[in-house]
Coordinates of C-alpha atoms in Angstrom, one line a residue:
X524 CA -23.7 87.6 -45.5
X525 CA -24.2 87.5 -49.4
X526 CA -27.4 84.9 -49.1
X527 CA -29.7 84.4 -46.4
X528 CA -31.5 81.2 -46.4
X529 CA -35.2 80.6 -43.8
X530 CA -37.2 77.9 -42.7
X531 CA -39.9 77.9 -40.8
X532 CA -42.7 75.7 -39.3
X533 CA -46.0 77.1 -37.8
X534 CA -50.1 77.1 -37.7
X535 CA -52.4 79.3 -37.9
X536 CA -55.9 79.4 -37.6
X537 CA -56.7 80.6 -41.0
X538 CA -53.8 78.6 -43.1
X539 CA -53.9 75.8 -40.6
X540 CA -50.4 73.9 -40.4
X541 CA -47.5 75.4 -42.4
X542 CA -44.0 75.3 -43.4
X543 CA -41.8 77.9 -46.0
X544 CA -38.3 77.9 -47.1
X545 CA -36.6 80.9 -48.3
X546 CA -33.1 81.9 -50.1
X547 CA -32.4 85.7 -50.6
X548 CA -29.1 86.5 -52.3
X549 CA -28.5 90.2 -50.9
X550 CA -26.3 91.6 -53.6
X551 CA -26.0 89.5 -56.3
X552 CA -23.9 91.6 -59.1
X553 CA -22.1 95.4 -58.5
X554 CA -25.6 97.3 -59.5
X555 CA -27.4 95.7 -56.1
X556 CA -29.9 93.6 -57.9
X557 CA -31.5 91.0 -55.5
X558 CA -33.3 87.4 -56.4
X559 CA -35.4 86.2 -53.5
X560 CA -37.4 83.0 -53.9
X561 CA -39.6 81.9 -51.2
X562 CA -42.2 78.3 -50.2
X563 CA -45.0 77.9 -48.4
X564 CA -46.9 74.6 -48.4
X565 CA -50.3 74.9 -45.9
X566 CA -52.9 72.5 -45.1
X567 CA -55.5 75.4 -46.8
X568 CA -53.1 76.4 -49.3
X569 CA -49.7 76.5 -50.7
X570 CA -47.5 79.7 -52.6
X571 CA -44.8 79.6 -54.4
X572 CA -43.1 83.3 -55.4
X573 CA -39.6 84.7 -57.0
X574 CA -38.9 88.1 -56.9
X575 CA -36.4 90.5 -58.9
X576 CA -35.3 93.9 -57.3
X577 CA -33.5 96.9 -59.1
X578 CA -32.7 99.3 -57.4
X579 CA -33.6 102.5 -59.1
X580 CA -34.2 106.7 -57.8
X581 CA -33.0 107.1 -54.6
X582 CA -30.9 103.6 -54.3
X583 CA -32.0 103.6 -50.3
X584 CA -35.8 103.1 -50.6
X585 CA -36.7 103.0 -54.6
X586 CA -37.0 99.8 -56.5
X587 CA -38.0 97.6 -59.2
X588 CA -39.5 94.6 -58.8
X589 CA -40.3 91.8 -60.7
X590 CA -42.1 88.8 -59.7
X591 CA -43.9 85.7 -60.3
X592 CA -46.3 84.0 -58.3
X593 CA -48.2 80.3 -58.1
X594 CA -51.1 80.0 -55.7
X595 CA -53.7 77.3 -54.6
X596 CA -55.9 77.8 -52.1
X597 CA -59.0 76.1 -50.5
X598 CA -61.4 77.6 -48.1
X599 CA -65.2 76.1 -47.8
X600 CA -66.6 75.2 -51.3
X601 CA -64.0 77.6 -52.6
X602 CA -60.9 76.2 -54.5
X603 CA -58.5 79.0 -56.2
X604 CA -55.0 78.2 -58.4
X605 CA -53.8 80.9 -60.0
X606 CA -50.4 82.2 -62.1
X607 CA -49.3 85.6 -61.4
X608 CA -46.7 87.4 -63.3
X609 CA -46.1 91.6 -62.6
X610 CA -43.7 94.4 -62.5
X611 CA -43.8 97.6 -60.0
X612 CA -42.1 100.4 -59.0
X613 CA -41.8 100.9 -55.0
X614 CA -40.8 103.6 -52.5
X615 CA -40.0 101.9 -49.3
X616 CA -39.4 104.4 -47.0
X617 CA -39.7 104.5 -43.3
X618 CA -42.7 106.3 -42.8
X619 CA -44.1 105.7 -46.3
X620 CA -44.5 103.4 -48.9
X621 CA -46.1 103.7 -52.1
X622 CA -45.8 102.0 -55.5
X623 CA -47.7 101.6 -58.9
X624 CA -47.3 98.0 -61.3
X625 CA -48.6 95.9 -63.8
X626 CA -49.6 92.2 -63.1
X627 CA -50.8 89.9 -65.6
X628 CA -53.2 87.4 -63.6
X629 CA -55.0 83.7 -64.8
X630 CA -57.1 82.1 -62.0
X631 CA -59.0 78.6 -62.2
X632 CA -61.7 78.5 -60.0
X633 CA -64.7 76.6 -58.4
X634 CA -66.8 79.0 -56.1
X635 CA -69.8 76.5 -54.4
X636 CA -71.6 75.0 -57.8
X637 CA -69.8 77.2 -60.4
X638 CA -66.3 77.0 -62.1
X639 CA -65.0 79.5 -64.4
X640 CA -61.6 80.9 -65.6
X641 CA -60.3 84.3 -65.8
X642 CA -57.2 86.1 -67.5
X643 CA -56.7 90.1 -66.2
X644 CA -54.4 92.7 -67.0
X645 CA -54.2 95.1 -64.1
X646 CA -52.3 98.2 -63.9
X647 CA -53.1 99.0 -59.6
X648 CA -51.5 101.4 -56.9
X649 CA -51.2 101.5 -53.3
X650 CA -49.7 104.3 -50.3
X651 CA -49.2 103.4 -47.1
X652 CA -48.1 106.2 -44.1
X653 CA -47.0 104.5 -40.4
X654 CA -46.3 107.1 -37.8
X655 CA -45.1 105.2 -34.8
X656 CA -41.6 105.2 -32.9
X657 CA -41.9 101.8 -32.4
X658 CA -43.8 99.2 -34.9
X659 CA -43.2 96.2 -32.7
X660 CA -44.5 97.3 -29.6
X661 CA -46.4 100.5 -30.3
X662 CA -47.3 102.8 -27.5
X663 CA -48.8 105.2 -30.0
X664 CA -49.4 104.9 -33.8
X665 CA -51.4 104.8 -36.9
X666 CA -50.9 103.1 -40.2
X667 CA -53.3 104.2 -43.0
X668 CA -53.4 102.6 -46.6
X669 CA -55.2 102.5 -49.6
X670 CA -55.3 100.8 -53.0
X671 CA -56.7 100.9 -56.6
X672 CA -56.6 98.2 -59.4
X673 CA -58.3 97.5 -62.3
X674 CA -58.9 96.0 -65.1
X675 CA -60.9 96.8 -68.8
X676 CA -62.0 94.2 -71.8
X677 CA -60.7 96.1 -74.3
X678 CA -57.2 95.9 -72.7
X679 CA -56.5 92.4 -72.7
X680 CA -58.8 90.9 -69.4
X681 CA -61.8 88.9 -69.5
X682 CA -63.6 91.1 -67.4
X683 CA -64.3 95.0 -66.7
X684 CA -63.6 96.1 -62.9
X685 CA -62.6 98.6 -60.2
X686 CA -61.1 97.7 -56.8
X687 CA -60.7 100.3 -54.2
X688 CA -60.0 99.4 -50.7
X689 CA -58.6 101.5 -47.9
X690 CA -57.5 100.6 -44.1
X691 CA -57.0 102.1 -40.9
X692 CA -55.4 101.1 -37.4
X693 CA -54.7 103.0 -34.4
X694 CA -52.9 102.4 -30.9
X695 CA -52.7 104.6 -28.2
X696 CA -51.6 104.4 -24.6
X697 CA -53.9 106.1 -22.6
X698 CA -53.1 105.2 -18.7
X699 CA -49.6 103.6 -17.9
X700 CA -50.1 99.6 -18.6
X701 CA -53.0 100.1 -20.7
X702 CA -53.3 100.1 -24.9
X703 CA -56.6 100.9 -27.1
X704 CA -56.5 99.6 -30.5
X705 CA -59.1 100.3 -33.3
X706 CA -59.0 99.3 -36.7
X707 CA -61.3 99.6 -39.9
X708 CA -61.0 98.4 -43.0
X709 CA -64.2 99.3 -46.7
X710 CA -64.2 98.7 -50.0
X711 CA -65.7 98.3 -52.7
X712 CA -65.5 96.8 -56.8
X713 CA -67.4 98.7 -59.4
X714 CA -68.6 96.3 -62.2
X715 CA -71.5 95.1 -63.7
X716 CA -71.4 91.3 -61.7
X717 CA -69.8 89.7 -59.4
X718 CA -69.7 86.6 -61.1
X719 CA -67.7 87.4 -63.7
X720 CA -64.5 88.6 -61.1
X721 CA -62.5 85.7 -59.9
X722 CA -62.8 84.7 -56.3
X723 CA -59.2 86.3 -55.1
X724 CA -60.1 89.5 -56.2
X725 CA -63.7 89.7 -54.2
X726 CA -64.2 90.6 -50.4
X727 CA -64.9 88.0 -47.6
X728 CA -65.2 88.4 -44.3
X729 CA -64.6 86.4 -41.3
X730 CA -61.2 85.2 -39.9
X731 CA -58.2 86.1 -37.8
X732 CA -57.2 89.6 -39.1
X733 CA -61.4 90.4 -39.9
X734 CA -64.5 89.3 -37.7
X735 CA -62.6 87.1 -34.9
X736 CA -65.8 84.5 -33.4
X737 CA -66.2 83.4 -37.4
X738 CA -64.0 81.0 -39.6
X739 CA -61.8 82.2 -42.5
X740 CA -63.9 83.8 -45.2
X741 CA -67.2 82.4 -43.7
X742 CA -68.9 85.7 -44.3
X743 CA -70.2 87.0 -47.3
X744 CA -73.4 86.7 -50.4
X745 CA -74.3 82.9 -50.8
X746 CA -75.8 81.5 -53.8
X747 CA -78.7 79.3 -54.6
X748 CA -77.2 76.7 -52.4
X749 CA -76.3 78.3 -49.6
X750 CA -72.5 78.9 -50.5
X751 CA -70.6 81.9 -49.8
X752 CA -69.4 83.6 -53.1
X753 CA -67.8 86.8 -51.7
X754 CA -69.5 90.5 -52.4
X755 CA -68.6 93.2 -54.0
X756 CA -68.5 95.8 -50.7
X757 CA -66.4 95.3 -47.6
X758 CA -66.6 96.9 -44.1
X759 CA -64.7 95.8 -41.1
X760 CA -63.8 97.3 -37.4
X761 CA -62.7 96.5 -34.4
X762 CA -61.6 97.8 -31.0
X763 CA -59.8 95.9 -28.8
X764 CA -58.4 97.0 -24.8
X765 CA -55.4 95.6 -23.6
X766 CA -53.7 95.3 -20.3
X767 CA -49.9 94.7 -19.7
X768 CA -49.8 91.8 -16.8
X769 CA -45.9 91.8 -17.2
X770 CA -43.1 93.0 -19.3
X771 CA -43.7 89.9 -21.4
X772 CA -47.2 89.2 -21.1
X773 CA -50.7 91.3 -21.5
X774 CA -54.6 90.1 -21.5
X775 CA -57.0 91.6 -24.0
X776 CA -61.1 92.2 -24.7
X777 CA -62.2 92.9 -28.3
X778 CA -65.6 93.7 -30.0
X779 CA -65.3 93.2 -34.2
X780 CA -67.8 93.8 -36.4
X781 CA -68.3 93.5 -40.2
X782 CA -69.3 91.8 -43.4
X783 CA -68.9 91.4 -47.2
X784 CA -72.0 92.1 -49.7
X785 CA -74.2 92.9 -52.8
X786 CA -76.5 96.2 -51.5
X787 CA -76.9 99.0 -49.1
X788 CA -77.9 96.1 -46.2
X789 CA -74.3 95.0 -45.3
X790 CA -76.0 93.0 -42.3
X791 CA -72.7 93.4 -40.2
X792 CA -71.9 90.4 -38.3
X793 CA -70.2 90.5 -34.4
X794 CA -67.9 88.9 -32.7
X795 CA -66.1 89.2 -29.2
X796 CA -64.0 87.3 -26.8
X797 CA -61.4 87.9 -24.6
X798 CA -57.5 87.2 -25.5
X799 CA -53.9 86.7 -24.3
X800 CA -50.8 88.7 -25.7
X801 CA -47.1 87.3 -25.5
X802 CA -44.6 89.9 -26.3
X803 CA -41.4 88.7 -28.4
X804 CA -38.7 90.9 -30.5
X805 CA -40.2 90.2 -33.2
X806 CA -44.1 91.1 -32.5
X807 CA -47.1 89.5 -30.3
X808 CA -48.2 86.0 -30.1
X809 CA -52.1 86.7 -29.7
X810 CA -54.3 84.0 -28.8
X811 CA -58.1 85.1 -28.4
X812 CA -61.5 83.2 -27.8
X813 CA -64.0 84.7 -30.0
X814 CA -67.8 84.1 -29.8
X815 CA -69.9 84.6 -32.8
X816 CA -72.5 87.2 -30.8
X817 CA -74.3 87.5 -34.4
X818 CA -74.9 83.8 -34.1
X819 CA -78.4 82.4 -32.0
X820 CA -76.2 79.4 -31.1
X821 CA -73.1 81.9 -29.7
X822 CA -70.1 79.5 -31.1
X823 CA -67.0 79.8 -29.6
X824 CA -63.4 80.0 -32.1
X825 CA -60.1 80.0 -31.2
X826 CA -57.9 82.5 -33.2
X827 CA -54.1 82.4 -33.1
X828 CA -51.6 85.1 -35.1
X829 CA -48.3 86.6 -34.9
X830 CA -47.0 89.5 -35.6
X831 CA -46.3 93.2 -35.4
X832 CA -48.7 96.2 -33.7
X833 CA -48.0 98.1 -36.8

């Protein structure tokens, strides 16, 4: 059909309770152009974002996009609003994406006992390669990505930076029933202070899709009060073993390790737990019980996500 309209409910241990409506018109003139506009209101945080597409190239994979996006969130002592506004070029393919784009980006932020404001112009660029037969329910895969951005004072930001970031995940299927999964994730922002960079554009550690056994963004430099700021380095693992019960159902163990700082002593943090896996047609329903093993008092944390392997 010519529009496609979604609404959801749903929680998760990062955004806590959620719910997003959607409206996508699929063709909306003869040259294929498509508006999309999509909300999500969160107990930690809510998003509001329309999108343009062009098609452009090769009609199948290659667009333009244009988009706009409003976005509060609160994690901590850590309270984020910001306005973007960008344009890109993307190659969607099945194997490989890649894209470069322009975004225009104003952020008002408190960060533990500072506030500041920040107004970036960053040209950035991403590739993505995802060898797998099946991204739902991967028997053996890898996805690999990286990304640049940047920005420069004498081009319109308030600040001079370089973000590079680069991720890796892995499944295989060694034994019939059985799945390995590893993933790691570094990076790093080359500037003069971290202060000076707005919160959503530092690293953080801790969470669901990071160090499972610690809360969202719990990780990371602190300040003269004890607050976590976020760092300007990033390094994250994990492997994770998992055994099929049923068709439906699977039990997991995982070891994670990581953190977010300043200097050459990252201090990586651990966490482990054990976890079950619910298989639906659209990806897992994972449920894990992580203890912090970094931690003298061992806490325990409940992690809940959904998605696809891949």
């Amino acid at each position: 059909k010519k529009n496609r309209y979604s609404f959801g409910v749903g929680y998760g241990t990062d955004t806590g309770a959620r719910g997003n409506i959607g409206w996508k018109n699929r063709i909306i003139n003869r040259h294929g152009h498509k508006p999309e506009f999509n909300i999500q209101l969160a107990e930690n945080g809510s998003r509001a974002d329309a999108d343009y597409e062009i098609p452009v190239f090769d009609l199948r994979y290659d667009s333009l996009n244009l988009d706009t996006v409003f976005f509060d969130e609160t994690w901590d002592d850590t309270w984020i609003k910001q306005l973007s506004i960008s344009g890109s070029v993307n190659h969607n393919a099945p194997k490989h994406q890649f894209g470069v784009g322009l975004e225009y980006l104003h952020e008002n932020y408190t960060v533990g006992v500072t506030s500041g404001s920040a107004n970036l112009l960053i040209p950035r660029g991403y590739f993505t390669l995802i060898l797998a037969e099946d991204r739902i329910r991967t028997e053996h895969g890898i996805r690999l990505s990286a990304s640049l951005k940047g920005g420069n004072t004498a081009f319109l930001s308030s600040t001079s930076f370089l973000q590079a970031r680069a991720n890796g995940k892995i499944i295989l299927t060694p034994w019939i029933n059985w799945r390995l999964l590893g993933r790691l994730s570094i990076g790093a922002i080359m500037m003069d202070s971290i202060d000076e960079l707005p919160p959503s554009l530092r690293f953080y550690a801790g969470g669901d899709h990071s160090v499972r056994g610690y809360g969202y963004k719990e990780l990371g430099p602190e300040d003269s009060s004890g607050k976590i700021i976020g760092g300007q380095y990033l390094t994250e693992a994990g492997i994770e073993i998992e055994r099929s019960i049923t068709d439906n159902w699977s039990a997991a163990a995982f070891y994670d390790l990581g953190n977010a700082y300043d200097d050459i002593d990252a201090d990586l943090q651990a966490g482990a737990g054990l976890g079950v896996r619910m298989n639906l047609p659209f990806g897992q329903v994972r449920l894990d019980v992580a203890c912090a093993v970094s931690d003298a008092d061992y806490p325990l944390r409940i992690h809940l996500t959904i998605g696809a392997d891949l």
